[in-house]
mmCIF file of C-alpha atoms and ligand atoms in Angstrom:
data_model
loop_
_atom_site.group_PDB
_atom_site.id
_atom_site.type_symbol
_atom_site.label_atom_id
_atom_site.label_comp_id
_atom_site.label_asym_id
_atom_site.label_seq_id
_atom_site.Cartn_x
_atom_site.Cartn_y
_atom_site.Cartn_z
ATOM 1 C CA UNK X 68 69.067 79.964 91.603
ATOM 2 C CA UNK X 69 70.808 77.371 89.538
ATOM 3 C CA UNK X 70 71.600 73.805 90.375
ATOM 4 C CA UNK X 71 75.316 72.726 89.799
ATOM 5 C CA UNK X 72 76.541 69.250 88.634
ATOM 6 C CA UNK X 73 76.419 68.014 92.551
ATOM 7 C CA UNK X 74 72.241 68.332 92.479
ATOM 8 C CA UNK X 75 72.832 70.825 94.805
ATOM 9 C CA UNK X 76 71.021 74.141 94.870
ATOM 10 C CA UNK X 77 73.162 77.554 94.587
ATOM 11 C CA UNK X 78 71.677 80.888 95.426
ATOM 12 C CA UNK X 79 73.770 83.321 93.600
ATOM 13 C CA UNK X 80 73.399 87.310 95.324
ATOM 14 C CA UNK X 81 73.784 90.221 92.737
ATOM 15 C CA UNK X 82 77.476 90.945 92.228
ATOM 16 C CA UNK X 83 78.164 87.042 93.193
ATOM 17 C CA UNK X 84 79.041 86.505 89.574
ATOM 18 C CA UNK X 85 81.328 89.524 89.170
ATOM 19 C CA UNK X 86 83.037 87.999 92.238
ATOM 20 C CA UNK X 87 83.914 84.785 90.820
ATOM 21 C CA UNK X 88 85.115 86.067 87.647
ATOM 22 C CA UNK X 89 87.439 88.121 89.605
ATOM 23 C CA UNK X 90 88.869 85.093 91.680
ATOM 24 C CA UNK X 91 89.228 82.780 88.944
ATOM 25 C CA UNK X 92 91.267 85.624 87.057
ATOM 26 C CA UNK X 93 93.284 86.538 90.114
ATOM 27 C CA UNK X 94 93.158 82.603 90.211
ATOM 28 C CA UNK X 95 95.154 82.533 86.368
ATOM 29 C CA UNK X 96 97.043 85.668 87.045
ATOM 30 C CA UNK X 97 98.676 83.927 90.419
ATOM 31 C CA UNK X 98 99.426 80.783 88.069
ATOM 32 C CA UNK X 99 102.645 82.793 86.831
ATOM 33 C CA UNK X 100 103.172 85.299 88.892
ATOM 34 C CA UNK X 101 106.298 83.156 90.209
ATOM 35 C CA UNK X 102 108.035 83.154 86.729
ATOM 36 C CA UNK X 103 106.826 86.929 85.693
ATOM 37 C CA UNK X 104 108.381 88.210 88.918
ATOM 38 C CA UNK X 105 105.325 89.689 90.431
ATOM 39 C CA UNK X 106 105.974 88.647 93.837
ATOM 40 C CA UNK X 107 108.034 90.283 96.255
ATOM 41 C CA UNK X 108 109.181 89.779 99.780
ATOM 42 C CA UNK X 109 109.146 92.869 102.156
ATOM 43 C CA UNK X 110 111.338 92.382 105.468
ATOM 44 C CA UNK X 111 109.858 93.864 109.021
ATOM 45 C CA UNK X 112 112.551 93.951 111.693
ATOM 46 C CA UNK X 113 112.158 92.212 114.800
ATOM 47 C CA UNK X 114 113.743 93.908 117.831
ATOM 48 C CA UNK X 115 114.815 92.942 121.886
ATOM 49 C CA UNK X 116 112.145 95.070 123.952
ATOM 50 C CA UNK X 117 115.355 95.375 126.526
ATOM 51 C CA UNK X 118 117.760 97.054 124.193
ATOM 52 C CA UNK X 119 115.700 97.716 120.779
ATOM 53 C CA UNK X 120 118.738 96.149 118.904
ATOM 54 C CA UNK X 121 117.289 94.316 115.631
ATOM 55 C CA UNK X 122 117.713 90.834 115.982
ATOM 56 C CA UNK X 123 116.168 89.491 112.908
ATOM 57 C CA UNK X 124 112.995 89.809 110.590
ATOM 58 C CA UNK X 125 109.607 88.650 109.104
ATOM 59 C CA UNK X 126 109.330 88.413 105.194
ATOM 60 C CA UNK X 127 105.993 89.096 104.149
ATOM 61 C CA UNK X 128 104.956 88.353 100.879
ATOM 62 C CA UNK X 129 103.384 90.962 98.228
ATOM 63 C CA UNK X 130 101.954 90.842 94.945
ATOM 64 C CA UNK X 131 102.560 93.902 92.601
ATOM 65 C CA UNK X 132 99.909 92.683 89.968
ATOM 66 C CA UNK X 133 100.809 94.369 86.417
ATOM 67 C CA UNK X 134 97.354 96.066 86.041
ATOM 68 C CA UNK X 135 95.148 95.884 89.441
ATOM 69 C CA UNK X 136 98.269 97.014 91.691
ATOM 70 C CA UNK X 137 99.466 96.070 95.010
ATOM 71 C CA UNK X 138 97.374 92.698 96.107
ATOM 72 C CA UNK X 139 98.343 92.043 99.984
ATOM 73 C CA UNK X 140 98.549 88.869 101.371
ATOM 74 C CA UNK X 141 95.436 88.340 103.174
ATOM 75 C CA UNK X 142 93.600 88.320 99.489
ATOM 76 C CA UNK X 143 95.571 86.234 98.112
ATOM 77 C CA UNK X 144 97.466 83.656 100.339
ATOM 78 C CA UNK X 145 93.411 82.138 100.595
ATOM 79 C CA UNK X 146 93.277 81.696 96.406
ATOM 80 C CA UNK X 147 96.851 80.191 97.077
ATOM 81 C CA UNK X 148 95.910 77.749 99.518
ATOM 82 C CA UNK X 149 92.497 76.626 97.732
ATOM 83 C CA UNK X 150 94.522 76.297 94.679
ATOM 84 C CA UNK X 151 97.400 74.742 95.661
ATOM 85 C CA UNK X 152 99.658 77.296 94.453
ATOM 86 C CA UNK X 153 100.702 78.275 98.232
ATOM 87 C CA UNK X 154 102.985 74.714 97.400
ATOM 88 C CA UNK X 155 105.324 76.729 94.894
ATOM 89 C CA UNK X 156 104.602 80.152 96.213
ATOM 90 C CA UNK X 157 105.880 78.846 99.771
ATOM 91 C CA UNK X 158 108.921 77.395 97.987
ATOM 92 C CA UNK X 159 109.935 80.433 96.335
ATOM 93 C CA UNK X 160 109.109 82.501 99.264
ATOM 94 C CA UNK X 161 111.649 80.298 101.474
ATOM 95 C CA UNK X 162 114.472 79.774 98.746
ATOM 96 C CA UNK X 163 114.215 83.495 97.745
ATOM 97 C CA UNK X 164 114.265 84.556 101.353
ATOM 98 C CA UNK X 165 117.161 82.421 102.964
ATOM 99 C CA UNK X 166 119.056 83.824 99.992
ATOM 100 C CA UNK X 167 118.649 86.947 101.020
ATOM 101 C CA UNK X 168 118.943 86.578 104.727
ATOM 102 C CA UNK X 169 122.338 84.599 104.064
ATOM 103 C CA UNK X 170 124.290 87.824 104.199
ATOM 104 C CA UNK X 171 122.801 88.841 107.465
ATOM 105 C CA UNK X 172 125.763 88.636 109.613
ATOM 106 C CA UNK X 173 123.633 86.734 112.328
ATOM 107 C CA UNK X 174 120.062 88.255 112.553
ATOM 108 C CA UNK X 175 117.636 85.702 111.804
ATOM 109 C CA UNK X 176 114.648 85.199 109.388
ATOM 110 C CA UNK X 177 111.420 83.994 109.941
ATOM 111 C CA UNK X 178 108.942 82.684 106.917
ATOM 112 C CA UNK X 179 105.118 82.131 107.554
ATOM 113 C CA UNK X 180 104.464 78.994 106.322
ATOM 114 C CA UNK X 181 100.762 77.785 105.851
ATOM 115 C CA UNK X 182 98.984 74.371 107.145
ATOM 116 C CA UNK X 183 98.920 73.354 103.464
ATOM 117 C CA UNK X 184 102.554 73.437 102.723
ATOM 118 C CA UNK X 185 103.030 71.827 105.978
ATOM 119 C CA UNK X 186 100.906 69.042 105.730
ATOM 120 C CA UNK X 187 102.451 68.596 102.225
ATOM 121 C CA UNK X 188 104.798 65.372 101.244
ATOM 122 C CA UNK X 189 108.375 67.189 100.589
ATOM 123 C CA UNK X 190 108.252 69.974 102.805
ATOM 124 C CA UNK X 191 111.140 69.100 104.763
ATOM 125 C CA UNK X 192 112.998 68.305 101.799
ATOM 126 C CA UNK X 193 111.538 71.942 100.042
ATOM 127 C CA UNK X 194 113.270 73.818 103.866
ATOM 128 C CA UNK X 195 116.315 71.388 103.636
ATOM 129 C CA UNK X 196 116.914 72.429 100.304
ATOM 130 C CA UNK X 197 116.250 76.080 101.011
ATOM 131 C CA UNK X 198 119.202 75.425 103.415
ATOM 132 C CA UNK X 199 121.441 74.000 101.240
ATOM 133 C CA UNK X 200 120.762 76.369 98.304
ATOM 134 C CA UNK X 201 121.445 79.142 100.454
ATOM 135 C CA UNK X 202 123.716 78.114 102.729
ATOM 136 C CA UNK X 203 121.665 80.157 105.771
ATOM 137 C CA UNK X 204 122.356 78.038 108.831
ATOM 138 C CA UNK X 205 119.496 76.595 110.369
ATOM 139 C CA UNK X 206 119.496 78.088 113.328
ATOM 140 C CA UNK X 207 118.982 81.261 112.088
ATOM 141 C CA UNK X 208 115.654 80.448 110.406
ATOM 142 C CA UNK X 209 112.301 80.315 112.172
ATOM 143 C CA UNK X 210 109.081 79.009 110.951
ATOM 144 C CA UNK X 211 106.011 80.461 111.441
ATOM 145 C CA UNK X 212 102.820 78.489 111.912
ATOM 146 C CA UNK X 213 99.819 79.169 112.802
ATOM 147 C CA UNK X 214 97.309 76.980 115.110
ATOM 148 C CA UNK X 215 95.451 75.747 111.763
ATOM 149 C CA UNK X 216 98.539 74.134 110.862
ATOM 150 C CA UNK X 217 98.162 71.849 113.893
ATOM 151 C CA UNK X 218 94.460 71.067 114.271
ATOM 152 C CA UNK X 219 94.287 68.400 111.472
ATOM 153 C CA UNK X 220 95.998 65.213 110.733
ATOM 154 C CA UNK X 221 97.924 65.736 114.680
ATOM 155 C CA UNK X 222 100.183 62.493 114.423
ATOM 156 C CA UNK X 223 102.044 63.591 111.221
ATOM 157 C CA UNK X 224 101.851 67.131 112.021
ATOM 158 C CA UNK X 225 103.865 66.312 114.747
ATOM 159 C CA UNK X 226 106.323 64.104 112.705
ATOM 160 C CA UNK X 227 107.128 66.868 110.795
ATOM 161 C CA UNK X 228 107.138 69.581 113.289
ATOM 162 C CA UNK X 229 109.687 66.990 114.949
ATOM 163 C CA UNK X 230 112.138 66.423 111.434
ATOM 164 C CA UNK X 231 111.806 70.416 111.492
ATOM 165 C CA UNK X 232 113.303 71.005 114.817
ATOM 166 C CA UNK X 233 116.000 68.081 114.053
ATOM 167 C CA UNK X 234 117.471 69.767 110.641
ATOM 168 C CA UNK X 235 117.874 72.383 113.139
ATOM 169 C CA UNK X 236 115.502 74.944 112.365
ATOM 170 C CA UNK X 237 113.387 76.976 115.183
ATOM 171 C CA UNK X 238 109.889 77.230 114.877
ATOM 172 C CA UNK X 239 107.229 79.895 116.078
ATOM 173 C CA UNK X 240 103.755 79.896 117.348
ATOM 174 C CA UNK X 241 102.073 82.592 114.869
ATOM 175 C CA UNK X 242 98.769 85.011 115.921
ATOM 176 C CA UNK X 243 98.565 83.759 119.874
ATOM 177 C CA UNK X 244 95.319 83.872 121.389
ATOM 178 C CA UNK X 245 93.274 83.719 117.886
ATOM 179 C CA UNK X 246 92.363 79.905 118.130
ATOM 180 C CA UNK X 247 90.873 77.624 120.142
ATOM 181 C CA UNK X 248 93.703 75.525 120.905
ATOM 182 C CA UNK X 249 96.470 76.985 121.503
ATOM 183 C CA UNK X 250 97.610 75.637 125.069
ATOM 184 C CA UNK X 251 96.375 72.289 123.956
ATOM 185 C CA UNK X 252 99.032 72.214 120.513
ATOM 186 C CA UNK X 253 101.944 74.021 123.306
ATOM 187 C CA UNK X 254 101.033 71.439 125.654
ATOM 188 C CA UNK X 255 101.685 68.467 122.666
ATOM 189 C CA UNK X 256 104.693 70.154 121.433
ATOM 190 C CA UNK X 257 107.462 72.288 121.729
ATOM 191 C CA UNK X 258 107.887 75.251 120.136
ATOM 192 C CA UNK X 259 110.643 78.106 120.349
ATOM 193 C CA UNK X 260 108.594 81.314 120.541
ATOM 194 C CA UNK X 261 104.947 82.498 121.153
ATOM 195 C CA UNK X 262 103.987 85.169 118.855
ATOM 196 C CA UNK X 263 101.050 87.346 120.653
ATOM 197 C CA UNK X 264 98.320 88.135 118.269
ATOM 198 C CA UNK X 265 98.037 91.879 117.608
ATOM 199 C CA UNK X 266 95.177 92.195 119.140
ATOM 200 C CA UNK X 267 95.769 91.937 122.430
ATOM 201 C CA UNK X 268 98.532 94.456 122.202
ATOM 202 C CA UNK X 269 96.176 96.732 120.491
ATOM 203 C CA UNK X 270 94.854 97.301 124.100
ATOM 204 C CA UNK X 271 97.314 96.778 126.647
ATOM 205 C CA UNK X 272 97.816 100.591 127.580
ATOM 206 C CA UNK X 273 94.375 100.811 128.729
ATOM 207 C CA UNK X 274 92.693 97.868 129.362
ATOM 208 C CA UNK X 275 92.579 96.054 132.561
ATOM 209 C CA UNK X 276 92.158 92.601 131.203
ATOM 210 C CA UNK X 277 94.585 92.832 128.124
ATOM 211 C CA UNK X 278 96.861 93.308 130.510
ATOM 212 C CA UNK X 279 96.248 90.427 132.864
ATOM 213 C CA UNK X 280 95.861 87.966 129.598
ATOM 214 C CA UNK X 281 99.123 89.218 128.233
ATOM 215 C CA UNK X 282 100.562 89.043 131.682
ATOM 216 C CA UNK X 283 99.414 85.462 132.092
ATOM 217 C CA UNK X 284 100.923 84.267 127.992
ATOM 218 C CA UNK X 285 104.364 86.283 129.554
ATOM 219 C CA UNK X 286 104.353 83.912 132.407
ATOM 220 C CA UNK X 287 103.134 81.085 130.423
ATOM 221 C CA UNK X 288 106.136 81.676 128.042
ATOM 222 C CA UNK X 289 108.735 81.661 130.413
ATOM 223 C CA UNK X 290 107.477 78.733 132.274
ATOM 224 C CA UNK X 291 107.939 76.727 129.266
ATOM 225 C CA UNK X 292 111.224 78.371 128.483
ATOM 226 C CA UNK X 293 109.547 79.685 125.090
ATOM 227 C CA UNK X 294 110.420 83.196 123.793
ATOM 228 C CA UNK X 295 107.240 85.622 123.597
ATOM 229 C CA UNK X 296 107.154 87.627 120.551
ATOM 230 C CA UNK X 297 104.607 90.745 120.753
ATOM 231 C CA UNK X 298 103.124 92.023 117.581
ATOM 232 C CA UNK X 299 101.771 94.800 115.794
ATOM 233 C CA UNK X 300 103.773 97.287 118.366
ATOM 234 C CA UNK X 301 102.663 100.845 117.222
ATOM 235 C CA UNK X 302 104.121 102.954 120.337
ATOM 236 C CA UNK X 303 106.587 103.634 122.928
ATOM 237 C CA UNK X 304 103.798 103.203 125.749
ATOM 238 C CA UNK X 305 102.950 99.478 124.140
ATOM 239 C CA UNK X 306 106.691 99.047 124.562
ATOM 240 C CA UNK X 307 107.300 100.192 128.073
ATOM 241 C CA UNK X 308 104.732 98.405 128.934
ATOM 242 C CA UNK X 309 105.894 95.112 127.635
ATOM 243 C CA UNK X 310 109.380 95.615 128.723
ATOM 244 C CA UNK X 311 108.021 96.352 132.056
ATOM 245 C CA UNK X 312 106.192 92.799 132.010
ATOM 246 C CA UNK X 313 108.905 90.848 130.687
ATOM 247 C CA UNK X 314 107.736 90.039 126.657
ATOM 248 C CA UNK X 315 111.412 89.994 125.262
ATOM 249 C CA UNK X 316 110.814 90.421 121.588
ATOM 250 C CA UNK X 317 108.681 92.910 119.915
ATOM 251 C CA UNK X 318 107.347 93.718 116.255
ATOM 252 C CA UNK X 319 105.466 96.166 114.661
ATOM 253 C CA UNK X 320 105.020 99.769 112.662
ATOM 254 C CA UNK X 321 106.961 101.475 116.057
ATOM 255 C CA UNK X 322 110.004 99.900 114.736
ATOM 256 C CA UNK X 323 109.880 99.765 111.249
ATOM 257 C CA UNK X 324 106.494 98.955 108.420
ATOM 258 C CA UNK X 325 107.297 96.253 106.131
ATOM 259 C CA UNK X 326 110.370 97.107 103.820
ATOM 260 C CA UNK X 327 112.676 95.920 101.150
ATOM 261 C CA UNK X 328 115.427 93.435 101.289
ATOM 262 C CA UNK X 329 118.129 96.670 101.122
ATOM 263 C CA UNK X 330 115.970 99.277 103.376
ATOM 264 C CA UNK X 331 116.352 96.521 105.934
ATOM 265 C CA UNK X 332 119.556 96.168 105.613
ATOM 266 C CA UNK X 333 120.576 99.917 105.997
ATOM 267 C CA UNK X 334 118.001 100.135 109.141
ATOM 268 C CA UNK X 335 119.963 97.033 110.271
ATOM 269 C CA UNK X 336 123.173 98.816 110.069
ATOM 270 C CA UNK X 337 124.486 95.810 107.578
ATOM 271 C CA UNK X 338 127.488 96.160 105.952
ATOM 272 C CA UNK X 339 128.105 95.509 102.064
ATOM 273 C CA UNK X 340 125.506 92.309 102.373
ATOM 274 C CA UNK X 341 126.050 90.448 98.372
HETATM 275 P P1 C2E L 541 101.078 87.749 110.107
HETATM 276 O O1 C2E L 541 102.011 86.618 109.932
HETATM 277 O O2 C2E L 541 100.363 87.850 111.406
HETATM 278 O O3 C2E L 541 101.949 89.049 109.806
HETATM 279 C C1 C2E L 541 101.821 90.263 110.511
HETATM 280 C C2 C2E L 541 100.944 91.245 109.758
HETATM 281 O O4 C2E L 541 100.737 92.402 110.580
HETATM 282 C C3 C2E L 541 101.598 91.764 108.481
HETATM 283 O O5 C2E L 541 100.555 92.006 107.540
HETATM 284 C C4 C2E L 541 102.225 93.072 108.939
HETATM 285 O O6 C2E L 541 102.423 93.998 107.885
HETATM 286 C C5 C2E L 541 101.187 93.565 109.911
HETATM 287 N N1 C2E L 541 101.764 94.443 110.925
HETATM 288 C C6 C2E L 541 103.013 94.399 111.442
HETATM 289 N N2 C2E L 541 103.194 95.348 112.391
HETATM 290 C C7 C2E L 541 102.018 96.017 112.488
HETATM 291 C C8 C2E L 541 101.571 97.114 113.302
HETATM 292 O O7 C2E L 541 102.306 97.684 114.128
HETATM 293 N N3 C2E L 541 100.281 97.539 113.130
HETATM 294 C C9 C2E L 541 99.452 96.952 112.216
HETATM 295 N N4 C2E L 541 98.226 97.421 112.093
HETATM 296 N N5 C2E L 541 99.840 95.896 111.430
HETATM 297 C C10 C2E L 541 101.109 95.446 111.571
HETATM 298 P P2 C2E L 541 100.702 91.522 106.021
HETATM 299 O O8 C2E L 541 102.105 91.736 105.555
HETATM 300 O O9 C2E L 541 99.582 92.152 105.261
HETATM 301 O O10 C2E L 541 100.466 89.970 106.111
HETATM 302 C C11 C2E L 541 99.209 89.460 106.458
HETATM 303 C C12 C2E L 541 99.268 87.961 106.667
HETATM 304 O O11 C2E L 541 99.537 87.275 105.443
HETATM 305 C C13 C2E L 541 100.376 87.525 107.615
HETATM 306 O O12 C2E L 541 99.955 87.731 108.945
HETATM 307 C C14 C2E L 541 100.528 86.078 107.229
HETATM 308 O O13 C2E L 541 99.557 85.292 107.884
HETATM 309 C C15 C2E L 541 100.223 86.101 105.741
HETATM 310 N N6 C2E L 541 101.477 86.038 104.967
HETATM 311 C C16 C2E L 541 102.318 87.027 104.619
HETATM 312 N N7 C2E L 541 103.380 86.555 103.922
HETATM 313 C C17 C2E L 541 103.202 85.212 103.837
HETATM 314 C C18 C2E L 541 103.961 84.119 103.228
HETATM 315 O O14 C2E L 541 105.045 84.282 102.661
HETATM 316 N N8 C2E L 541 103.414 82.872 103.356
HETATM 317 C C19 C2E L 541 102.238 82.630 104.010
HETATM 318 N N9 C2E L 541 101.779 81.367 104.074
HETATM 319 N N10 C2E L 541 101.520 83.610 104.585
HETATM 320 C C20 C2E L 541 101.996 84.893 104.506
HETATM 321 CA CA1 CA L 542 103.670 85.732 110.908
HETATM 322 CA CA1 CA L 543 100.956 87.000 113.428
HETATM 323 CA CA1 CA L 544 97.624 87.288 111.027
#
């Protein structure tokens, strides 16, 4: 045990040390991953459940790290957000990506964006920009937030959920069903599509109840004229089964993993895009 500068008493457990070390170099090493070109955004296509046409796609962010490999985003989009870095990252991720989706002859793009970028001053300016740079219209690009995004600091949340939707831009509710607020934050304000947490698509083939709670978000969605999204889609079953229930938008590994910028553009069947 050790007390830190706080007074406070710290219980390290073996292998608590070697931990830290590794955070606070992943920490450094995330500093300039920007400006070495480390990061990369993969593209996962986003399809109608009616006709399976490709109507747009995620980018999700990957770290090739020059000596420990491919780093996924669930390790390190937390150091990013403790740091601060996710400010930068987020910027990069949404200028690099509207570049790329510019040339999309009309699918659209959607960008996860985290409660800390959003509750940052400048972030409509950072998408506005993005815009501009690009020249992507707005309509065409979707936010993703998640339910964290919304539980603190409501009134200015709002604001800028509000100057979002004004520039033009449509936003999406990201993982459904994972928080503890979710009807509340629809209920306060309006958002284009309902993205349906994984998880209760994981079971819908076979489960009595992920059916009726899927069944009930469907009906929810349409009631508030708000596009359900259904992710992590592995099989034709999950997808008949959806169709069947109305969910008009699906997502996952059935239709295509993660890819690159040109992959997606061949699946797409996009002509000479830049
Ligand atoms: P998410 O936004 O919920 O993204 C969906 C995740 O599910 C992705 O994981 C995707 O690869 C995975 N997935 C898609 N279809 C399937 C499927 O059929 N089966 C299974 N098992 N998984 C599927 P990924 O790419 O590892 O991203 C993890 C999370 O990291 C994302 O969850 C998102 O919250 C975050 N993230 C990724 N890119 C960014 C980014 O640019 N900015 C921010 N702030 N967060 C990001
Ligand atoms: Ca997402
Ligand atoms: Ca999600
Ligand atoms: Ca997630």
């Amino acid at each position: 045990a050790k007390a830190d500068g706080g007074g406070c008493l710290r219980v390290f457990e073996p292998g608590m040390d070697e931990k830290l070390r590794t955070r606070r170099a992943l920490t450094a090493d995330l500093r300039q991953a920007v400006e070495r070109q480390e990061l990369t955004i993969l593209f996962q296509p986003q399809v109608s459940t009616a006709t399976r046409r490709i109507k747009g796609a995620e980018a999700l962010l990957r770290w090739y790290h020059p000596t420990r490999g491919l780093i996924g985003p669930d390790t390190f989009i937390p150091l990013a957000e403790e740091t601060g870095l996710i400010v930068p990252i987020g910027a990069w991720v949404l200028e690099e990506a509207c570049q790329i989706a510019r040339g999309w002859q009309g699918l659209n793009l959607a960008v996860n964006v985290s409660p800390i970028q959003v509750r940052q001053v400048g972030f409509v300016a950072t998408v506005e920009r993005a815009l501009a740079h690009s020249g992507l219209p707005p309509e065409r690009l979707e936010l993703e937030i998640t339910e964290a995004a919304m539980l603190a600091n409501t009134a200015d949340t709002l604001a800028v959920l509000s100057r979002l939707r004004s520039l033009g831009v449509r936003l999406a509710m990201d993982d459904f069903g994972t928080g503890y607020s979710s009807l509340a934050t629809l209920q306060r304000f309006r958002f284009d599509k309902i993205k349906v947490d994984r998880s209760f698509i994981r079971h819908v083939e076979n489960d009595p109840k992920a059916i009726a709670l899927l069944r009930a978000v469907i009906a929810m969605g349409s009631a508030l004229d708000v596009i359900t999204n259904a992710e992590g889609v592995e099989d034709e079953g999950q997808l008949s089964m959806l169709r069947a229930e109305g969910c008009e938008e699906a997502q996952g590994f059935l239709f295509g993993r993660p890819m690159s910028a040109a992959e997606f553009q061949v699946q797409a069947g996009l002509q000479d895009v830049q």
